[in-house]
Amino acid sequence: MSRSPGRKQENHKISRELFVLTYGALVAQLCKDYEKDEDVNDCLDRMGYSIGVRLIDDFLARSAVKKCRSYSETADMIAQVAFKMYLGVTPSVSCNSATGNEFSLILDKNPLVDFVEELPAERASLCYCNLLCGVIRGALEMVHLAAEVSFLQDRLKGDAVTEIGITFLRKPEDKKHRRN
Amino acid sequence: TPVHRGKSPVLERALGRPRSELSLAAFALLFSELVQYCQRRVASVAELQARLAQLGHHVGLRALDALVARERPGRRETKVLGVLLFVKGPLWRALFGREADKLEQANDDERTFYVIEREPVVNTFVSVPRENSSLNCAAFAAGLLEAVLGAAGFPARVSAHWHKGTTLMIKFDEAVIARDKSLEGR
């Protein structure tokens, strides 16, 4: 992609409001185009996936992190580095299973809902931030980690917290090479 | 079981200073998905631009109140020049991180003004194939600006053009210019 030198993009930031409102415009448009909440949620997830597979490049380039050696390190990386870098917040991480492959990110603050007071009555099952799940899933896939990502709890739906669940899926080959 | 909806206390919170800025890359990718989504559902470039303008409209309407409350507390622009300078400066800076490059008036038309940007921030990761020559991003900004001007009491039509970079052409309603003139007369 060639572009005339012009002004250098020293300012690699954009206003949070522009980002958040644009996301809101997207969700609003999807709600106009799709009757069912599940369809909107799916669409958001797919778009998020598409963003995630490209965002990972930007992340790796800017964070220069070393390869994660465990699922736990990966979850920490997502919460403490990636979320911080792209949304300016740091969700807390907890491990949900003894098998060590299920994690939760608890979002205390979520910029995407800065301007959202509540879900409309007819959209009670809408996962407003479902884009995030797709982003995480897509980004992980590009570093060869398969995962299921979804919202386990959502403040907008009346839950106490907003919680994203990440379940790392073991690849079938792993079983063959396991030592124990 | 009925699904409960949570009500966030967002309306009770103070407005405060604009918090952190976010990554341009994240916005650019979001915007790219937005454009692709619209592209899949339209049949022409004109329709695409209209869709993007609609989305920009949605954003503009909501951006104005918070912005005015922060930047111009207790005051409202009443003159055309005032609102244009507000757009070129504070509004553009608050949304795109920098002022628009130029503000010009048409030589032959007192209703028409131009907001010019050599390289709009939203265009950063957009490359338009020759055969399309569509103004994806600028259409979004045009819709945004149109909503802002309308909500601020200066109804206008705003369109996007390839000129000196990207130019947003603002054509105010007759009534706006007439009102401005009568204000000057006092």
Tab-separated table of C-alpha atoms in Angstrom:
chain	number	residue	atom	x	y	z
A	1	MET	CA	0.000	0.000	0.000
A	2	SER	CA	1.744	3.142	-1.118
A	3	ARG	CA	0.929	6.472	0.335
A	4	SER	CA	2.484	9.869	-0.188
A	5	PRO	CA	4.863	10.805	2.683
A	6	GLY	CA	2.751	13.725	3.840
A	7	ARG	CA	2.271	14.071	7.553
A	8	LYS	CA	3.799	11.316	9.673
A	9	GLN	CA	1.323	9.479	11.822
A	10	GLU	CA	3.076	10.235	15.090
A	11	ASN	CA	-0.255	10.247	16.806
A	12	HIS	CA	-1.260	6.606	16.896
A	13	LYS	CA	-4.219	7.242	19.119
A	14	ILE	CA	-7.843	7.965	18.483
A	15	SER	CA	-10.405	9.461	20.802
A	16	ARG	CA	-12.030	6.939	23.082
A	17	GLU	CA	-15.400	8.524	22.417
A	18	LEU	CA	-15.075	8.109	18.684
A	19	PHE	CA	-14.206	4.453	19.117
A	20	VAL	CA	-16.943	3.727	21.606
A	21	LEU	CA	-19.625	5.608	19.696
A	22	THR	CA	-18.613	3.969	16.429
A	23	TYR	CA	-18.945	0.584	18.104
A	24	GLY	CA	-22.376	1.641	19.327
A	25	ALA	CA	-23.354	2.707	15.822
A	26	LEU	CA	-22.313	-0.715	14.571
A	27	VAL	CA	-24.379	-2.550	17.180
A	28	ALA	CA	-27.353	-0.291	16.492
A	29	GLN	CA	-27.074	-1.015	12.778
A	30	LEU	CA	-26.907	-4.749	13.393
A	31	CYS	CA	-29.996	-4.505	15.570
A	32	LYS	CA	-31.779	-2.820	12.695
A	33	ASP	CA	-30.663	-5.475	10.240
A	34	TYR	CA	-31.245	-8.577	12.363
A	35	GLU	CA	-34.378	-9.384	14.288
A	36	LYS	CA	-32.954	-12.033	16.561
A	37	ASP	CA	-30.489	-11.274	19.344
A	38	GLU	CA	-28.578	-14.479	18.556
A	39	ASP	CA	-27.986	-13.281	15.003
A	40	VAL	CA	-26.619	-9.966	16.187
A	41	ASN	CA	-24.423	-11.760	18.701
A	42	ASP	CA	-23.132	-14.100	15.991
A	43	CYS	CA	-22.416	-11.242	13.653
A	44	LEU	CA	-20.506	-9.375	16.333
A	45	ASP	CA	-18.518	-12.495	17.109
A	46	ARG	CA	-17.623	-13.044	13.469
A	47	MET	CA	-16.606	-9.434	12.967
A	48	GLY	CA	-14.567	-9.626	16.125
A	49	TYR	CA	-12.840	-12.737	14.831
A	50	SER	CA	-11.973	-10.943	11.632
A	51	ILE	CA	-10.518	-8.073	13.630
A	52	GLY	CA	-8.659	-10.391	15.995
A	53	VAL	CA	-6.749	-12.198	13.266
A	54	ARG	CA	-5.371	-8.851	12.131
A	55	LEU	CA	-5.032	-7.167	15.495
A	56	ILE	CA	-2.641	-9.853	16.714
A	57	ASP	CA	0.016	-8.577	14.306
A	58	ASP	CA	-0.256	-5.086	15.724
A	59	PHE	CA	-0.155	-6.524	19.232
A	60	LEU	CA	2.922	-8.642	18.655
A	61	ALA	CA	4.698	-5.799	16.915
A	62	ARG	CA	4.012	-3.287	19.651
A	63	SER	CA	4.312	-5.425	22.721
A	64	ALA	CA	7.381	-7.467	21.761
A	65	VAL	CA	6.352	-10.103	24.268
A	66	LYS	CA	7.980	-13.466	24.478
A	67	LYS	CA	6.038	-16.593	23.664
A	68	CYS	CA	3.703	-17.638	26.444
A	69	ARG	CA	4.573	-20.970	27.951
A	70	SER	CA	1.260	-21.785	29.535
A	71	TYR	CA	-2.434	-21.070	29.245
A	72	SER	CA	-2.194	-19.140	32.458
A	73	GLU	CA	0.520	-16.868	31.062
A	74	THR	CA	-1.575	-16.391	27.951
A	75	ALA	CA	-4.631	-15.377	29.937
A	76	ASP	CA	-2.534	-12.923	31.936
A	77	MET	CA	-1.096	-11.521	28.729
A	78	ILE	CA	-4.551	-10.931	27.306
A	79	ALA	CA	-5.783	-9.194	30.432
A	80	GLN	CA	-2.736	-7.204	31.460
A	81	VAL	CA	-1.140	-6.318	28.153
A	82	ALA	CA	-3.667	-6.585	25.356
A	83	PHE	CA	-6.694	-5.172	27.128
A	84	LYS	CA	-4.552	-2.408	28.537
A	85	MET	CA	-3.125	-1.595	25.140
A	86	TYR	CA	-6.396	-1.527	23.241
A	87	LEU	CA	-9.063	-0.613	25.730
A	88	GLY	CA	-7.079	1.002	28.505
A	89	VAL	CA	-8.420	-1.355	31.140
A	90	THR	CA	-7.016	-4.365	32.973
A	91	PRO	CA	-9.504	-7.108	33.747
A	92	SER	CA	-8.614	-9.455	36.570
A	93	VAL	CA	-7.891	-13.061	35.706
A	94	SER	CA	-8.947	-16.185	37.500
A	95	CYS	CA	-8.533	-19.829	36.652
A	96	ASN	CA	-11.767	-21.755	36.696
A	97	SER	CA	-10.775	-25.362	36.401
A	98	ALA	CA	-8.395	-27.876	37.856
A	99	THR	CA	-7.365	-28.850	34.357
A	100	GLY	CA	-5.895	-25.375	33.981
A	101	ASN	CA	-7.501	-24.513	30.673
A	102	GLU	CA	-10.515	-22.464	31.717
A	103	PHE	CA	-10.103	-18.843	32.693
A	104	SER	CA	-12.254	-15.857	33.456
A	105	LEU	CA	-11.593	-12.221	32.787
A	106	ILE	CA	-13.603	-9.999	35.074
A	107	LEU	CA	-14.121	-6.579	33.567
A	108	ASP	CA	-14.605	-4.015	36.229
A	109	LYS	CA	-14.536	-1.177	33.721
A	110	ASN	CA	-15.543	-1.555	30.107
A	111	PRO	CA	-15.152	1.424	27.792
A	112	LEU	CA	-17.392	-0.116	25.152
A	113	VAL	CA	-20.403	0.497	27.380
A	114	ASP	CA	-19.441	4.051	28.342
A	115	PHE	CA	-22.616	5.368	26.791
A	116	VAL	CA	-24.896	2.403	27.356
A	117	GLU	CA	-27.326	2.768	30.188
A	118	GLU	CA	-29.277	-0.396	29.617
A	119	LEU	CA	-30.309	-2.839	26.940
A	120	PRO	CA	-33.672	-2.176	25.283
A	121	ALA	CA	-36.436	-4.427	26.541
A	122	GLU	CA	-36.763	-6.206	23.223
A	123	ARG	CA	-33.030	-6.925	23.130
A	124	ALA	CA	-32.625	-8.657	26.448
A	125	SER	CA	-30.344	-11.395	25.097
A	126	LEU	CA	-28.035	-9.090	23.251
A	127	CYS	CA	-24.362	-9.563	24.091
A	128	TYR	CA	-23.470	-5.954	23.478
A	129	CYS	CA	-19.718	-6.539	23.659
A	130	ASN	CA	-19.652	-9.838	21.834
A	131	LEU	CA	-17.131	-8.399	19.419
A	132	LEU	CA	-14.530	-8.822	22.164
A	133	CYS	CA	-15.040	-12.583	22.263
A	134	GLY	CA	-14.426	-12.864	18.551
A	135	VAL	CA	-11.345	-10.662	18.783
A	136	ILE	CA	-9.790	-12.818	21.482
A	137	ARG	CA	-10.678	-16.023	19.653
A	138	GLY	CA	-9.270	-14.779	16.330
A	139	ALA	CA	-6.080	-13.452	17.856
A	140	LEU	CA	-5.445	-16.685	19.761
A	141	GLU	CA	-5.998	-18.756	16.661
A	142	MET	CA	-3.262	-16.850	14.887
A	143	VAL	CA	-0.816	-17.936	17.569
A	144	HIS	CA	-2.008	-21.506	17.256
A	145	LEU	CA	-4.204	-21.589	20.306
A	146	ALA	CA	-7.764	-22.769	19.838
A	147	ALA	CA	-10.211	-21.418	22.377
A	148	GLU	CA	-13.847	-20.890	23.067
A	149	VAL	CA	-14.581	-17.396	24.277
A	150	SER	CA	-17.903	-16.130	25.511
A	151	PHE	CA	-19.551	-13.878	28.036
A	152	LEU	CA	-20.376	-15.791	31.189
A	153	GLN	CA	-21.874	-12.810	32.964
A	154	ASP	CA	-22.911	-9.374	31.800
A	155	ARG	CA	-23.728	-6.332	33.933
A	156	LEU	CA	-26.000	-5.103	31.173
A	157	LYS	CA	-28.099	-8.198	31.702
A	158	GLY	CA	-28.371	-7.655	35.421
A	159	ASP	CA	-25.433	-9.791	36.534
A	160	ALA	CA	-23.136	-8.550	39.256
A	161	VAL	CA	-20.068	-8.421	37.052
A	162	THR	CA	-19.081	-8.670	33.431
A	163	GLU	CA	-17.113	-11.847	32.905
A	164	ILE	CA	-15.528	-13.274	29.784
A	165	GLY	CA	-14.763	-16.993	29.839
A	166	ILE	CA	-11.843	-18.360	27.862
A	167	THR	CA	-11.589	-22.114	27.473
A	168	PHE	CA	-8.429	-23.276	25.786
A	169	LEU	CA	-9.101	-26.350	23.719
A	170	ARG	CA	-6.495	-29.022	23.698
A	171	LYS	CA	-5.540	-30.072	20.219
A	172	PRO	CA	-5.889	-33.812	19.567
A	173	GLU	CA	-2.111	-34.152	18.968
A	174	ASP	CA	-1.463	-32.958	22.518
A	175	LYS	CA	-2.834	-36.168	23.936
A	176	LYS	CA	-0.329	-38.210	21.989
A	177	HIS	CA	2.652	-36.254	23.236
A	178	ARG	CA	1.633	-35.945	26.878
A	179	ARG	CA	4.205	-37.304	29.233
A	180	ASN	CA	1.862	-38.559	31.915
B	1	THR	CA	-37.154	-17.280	34.009
B	2	PRO	CA	-37.327	-13.670	32.943
B	3	VAL	CA	-34.017	-12.175	31.903
B	4	HIS	CA	-33.118	-9.246	34.109
B	5	ARG	CA	-31.633	-6.161	32.572
B	6	GLY	CA	-28.966	-4.279	34.407
B	7	LYS	CA	-29.160	-0.543	34.559
B	8	SER	CA	-25.810	1.133	34.618
B	9	PRO	CA	-25.405	4.328	36.639
B	10	VAL	CA	-23.732	5.984	33.669
B	11	LEU	CA	-26.211	8.872	33.594
B	12	GLU	CA	-25.493	9.754	37.191
B	13	ARG	CA	-21.746	9.933	36.751
B	14	ALA	CA	-20.005	13.250	36.274
B	15	LEU	CA	-18.850	13.999	32.755
B	16	GLY	CA	-15.253	14.578	33.665
B	17	ARG	CA	-12.301	15.123	31.396
B	18	PRO	CA	-12.076	12.850	28.362
B	19	ARG	CA	-10.371	9.726	29.559
B	20	SER	CA	-7.605	7.887	27.773
B	21	GLU	CA	-7.238	7.837	24.070
B	22	LEU	CA	-7.391	4.478	22.414
B	23	SER	CA	-5.284	2.732	19.845
B	24	LEU	CA	-5.720	3.909	16.270
B	25	ALA	CA	-5.132	0.372	15.040
B	26	ALA	CA	-8.108	-0.914	16.984
B	27	PHE	CA	-10.358	1.804	15.628
B	28	ALA	CA	-9.075	1.353	12.097
B	29	LEU	CA	-9.825	-2.365	12.185
B	30	LEU	CA	-13.263	-1.761	13.672
B	31	PHE	CA	-13.948	0.803	10.995
B	32	SER	CA	-12.730	-1.572	8.323
B	33	GLU	CA	-15.178	-4.234	9.510
B	34	LEU	CA	-17.915	-1.648	9.524
B	35	VAL	CA	-17.185	-0.704	5.935
B	36	GLN	CA	-17.014	-4.323	4.823
B	37	TYR	CA	-20.288	-5.071	6.572
B	38	CYS	CA	-21.969	-2.213	4.733
B	39	GLN	CA	-20.363	-3.200	1.446
B	40	ARG	CA	-21.920	-6.650	1.649
B	41	ARG	CA	-25.390	-5.190	1.953
B	42	VAL	CA	-25.400	-2.514	-0.712
B	43	ALA	CA	-25.483	-2.550	-4.483
B	44	SER	CA	-23.688	0.675	-5.315
B	45	VAL	CA	-21.017	3.055	-4.164
B	46	ALA	CA	-23.646	5.707	-3.545
B	47	GLU	CA	-25.558	3.367	-1.264
B	48	LEU	CA	-22.368	2.512	0.588
B	49	GLN	CA	-21.632	6.155	1.169
B	50	ALA	CA	-25.182	6.708	2.349
B	51	ARG	CA	-24.862	3.861	4.847
B	52	LEU	CA	-21.572	5.161	6.162
B	53	ALA	CA	-23.036	8.634	6.428
B	54	GLN	CA	-25.896	7.177	8.477
B	55	LEU	CA	-23.458	5.531	10.849
B	56	GLY	CA	-21.494	8.736	11.116
B	57	HIS	CA	-24.749	10.494	11.850
B	58	HIS	CA	-25.391	8.158	14.763
B	59	VAL	CA	-21.987	8.972	16.188
B	60	GLY	CA	-22.198	12.704	15.594
B	61	LEU	CA	-25.496	13.105	17.395
B	62	ARG	CA	-24.149	11.467	20.481
B	63	ALA	CA	-20.730	13.050	20.444
B	64	LEU	CA	-21.973	16.620	20.423
B	65	ASP	CA	-23.659	16.938	23.793
B	66	ALA	CA	-20.812	15.528	25.841
B	67	LEU	CA	-18.318	17.527	23.874
B	68	VAL	CA	-20.116	20.857	24.159
B	69	ALA	CA	-20.655	20.286	27.857
B	70	ARG	CA	-16.922	19.855	28.282
B	71	GLU	CA	-15.508	22.412	25.875
B	72	ARG	CA	-18.070	25.180	25.983
B	73	PRO	CA	-19.860	24.878	29.277
B	74	GLY	CA	-22.859	27.149	29.478
B	75	ARG	CA	-22.355	28.653	26.042
B	76	ARG	CA	-23.823	27.804	22.690
B	77	GLU	CA	-22.557	28.833	19.297
B	78	THR	CA	-24.994	31.157	17.576
B	79	LYS	CA	-22.964	32.324	14.610
B	80	VAL	CA	-21.926	30.301	11.592
B	81	LEU	CA	-18.278	31.252	11.936
B	82	GLY	CA	-18.369	30.275	15.586
B	83	VAL	CA	-19.706	26.807	14.941
B	84	LEU	CA	-17.287	26.271	12.062
B	85	LEU	CA	-14.305	27.175	14.213
B	86	PHE	CA	-15.662	24.877	16.886
B	87	VAL	CA	-15.823	22.079	14.345
B	88	LYS	CA	-12.367	22.680	12.903
B	89	GLY	CA	-10.776	22.957	16.344
B	90	PRO	CA	-12.285	21.429	19.482
B	91	LEU	CA	-14.592	18.935	17.775
B	92	TRP	CA	-11.988	17.579	15.386
B	93	ARG	CA	-9.365	17.462	18.120
B	94	ALA	CA	-11.680	15.646	20.506
B	95	LEU	CA	-12.638	13.038	17.948
B	96	PHE	CA	-9.649	12.622	15.666
B	97	GLY	CA	-6.792	13.758	17.850
B	98	ARG	CA	-5.949	16.854	15.833
B	99	GLU	CA	-7.510	19.901	14.257
B	100	ALA	CA	-8.713	19.808	10.684
B	101	ASP	CA	-6.125	21.234	8.322
B	102	LYS	CA	-8.134	24.007	6.753
B	103	LEU	CA	-11.423	25.791	6.859
B	104	GLU	CA	-12.423	27.660	3.710
B	105	GLN	CA	-15.406	29.448	2.328
B	106	ALA	CA	-16.561	29.022	-1.247
B	107	ASN	CA	-15.768	32.051	-3.381
B	108	ASP	CA	-19.078	32.235	-5.089
B	109	ASP	CA	-21.509	30.895	-2.516
B	110	GLU	CA	-22.111	32.285	0.953
B	111	ARG	CA	-23.820	29.068	2.055
B	112	THR	CA	-20.883	26.785	1.314
B	113	PHE	CA	-17.796	26.054	3.403
B	114	TYR	CA	-15.096	23.453	3.262
B	115	VAL	CA	-13.352	21.497	5.990
B	116	ILE	CA	-10.178	20.104	4.494
B	117	GLU	CA	-7.897	17.330	5.684
B	118	ARG	CA	-4.876	16.233	3.744
B	119	GLU	CA	-4.796	12.840	5.411
B	120	PRO	CA	-7.841	12.109	7.535
B	121	VAL	CA	-6.993	9.961	10.507
B	122	VAL	CA	-9.776	7.510	9.720
B	123	ASN	CA	-8.260	6.890	6.304
B	124	THR	CA	-5.024	5.647	7.808
B	125	PHE	CA	-5.445	2.017	6.956
B	126	VAL	CA	-7.733	2.377	3.999
B	127	SER	CA	-6.592	1.869	0.454
B	128	VAL	CA	-9.230	2.410	-2.158
B	129	PRO	CA	-8.890	0.402	-5.357
B	130	ARG	CA	-8.837	2.553	-8.475
B	131	GLU	CA	-12.050	1.139	-9.844
B	132	ASN	CA	-13.979	2.043	-6.730
B	133	SER	CA	-12.745	5.525	-5.995
B	134	SER	CA	-15.363	5.642	-3.305
B	135	LEU	CA	-15.028	7.895	-0.304
B	136	ASN	CA	-15.680	5.355	2.388
B	137	CYS	CA	-14.281	7.077	5.398
B	138	ALA	CA	-15.021	10.585	4.417
B	139	ALA	CA	-18.684	9.703	3.997
B	140	PHE	CA	-18.692	8.600	7.635
B	141	ALA	CA	-17.145	11.898	8.725
B	142	ALA	CA	-19.589	13.795	6.515
B	143	GLY	CA	-22.545	12.120	8.210
B	144	LEU	CA	-20.998	12.826	11.579
B	145	LEU	CA	-20.514	16.489	10.777
B	146	GLU	CA	-23.990	16.848	9.343
B	147	ALA	CA	-25.488	15.468	12.548
B	148	VAL	CA	-23.362	17.771	14.688
B	149	LEU	CA	-24.281	20.883	12.724
B	150	GLY	CA	-27.957	19.975	12.668
B	151	ALA	CA	-28.076	19.284	16.387
B	152	ALA	CA	-26.210	22.504	17.081
B	153	GLY	CA	-28.903	24.493	15.295
B	154	PHE	CA	-27.138	24.949	11.953
B	155	PRO	CA	-28.870	22.540	9.576
B	156	ALA	CA	-26.748	21.761	6.551
B	157	ARG	CA	-25.976	19.123	3.975
B	158	VAL	CA	-22.447	17.755	4.216
B	159	SER	CA	-20.807	15.723	1.487
B	160	ALA	CA	-17.336	14.268	1.053
B	161	HIS	CA	-15.040	14.841	-1.901
B	162	TRP	CA	-11.556	14.051	-3.111
B	163	HIS	CA	-9.986	17.474	-3.186
B	164	LYS	CA	-6.746	18.659	-1.581
B	165	GLY	CA	-6.869	15.372	0.268
B	166	THR	CA	-10.337	14.934	1.655
B	167	THR	CA	-12.769	17.822	1.670
B	168	LEU	CA	-16.052	17.915	3.500
B	169	MET	CA	-18.346	20.339	1.767
B	170	ILE	CA	-20.865	22.019	4.045
B	171	LYS	CA	-23.887	23.657	2.506
B	172	PHE	CA	-25.950	25.450	5.108
B	173	ASP	CA	-29.692	25.873	4.767
B	174	GLU	CA	-30.775	29.306	3.512
B	175	ALA	CA	-32.396	30.030	6.841
B	176	VAL	CA	-29.104	29.611	8.668
B	177	ILE	CA	-27.338	32.207	6.554
B	178	ALA	CA	-30.307	34.575	6.744
B	179	ARG	CA	-30.308	34.272	10.512
B	180	ASP	CA	-26.589	34.890	10.670
B	181	LYS	CA	-26.954	38.044	8.621
B	182	SER	CA	-29.714	39.391	10.830
B	183	LEU	CA	-27.563	38.738	13.881
B	184	GLU	CA	-24.783	40.790	12.396
B	185	GLY	CA	-27.201	43.582	11.606
B	186	ARG	CA	-27.908	44.189	15.286
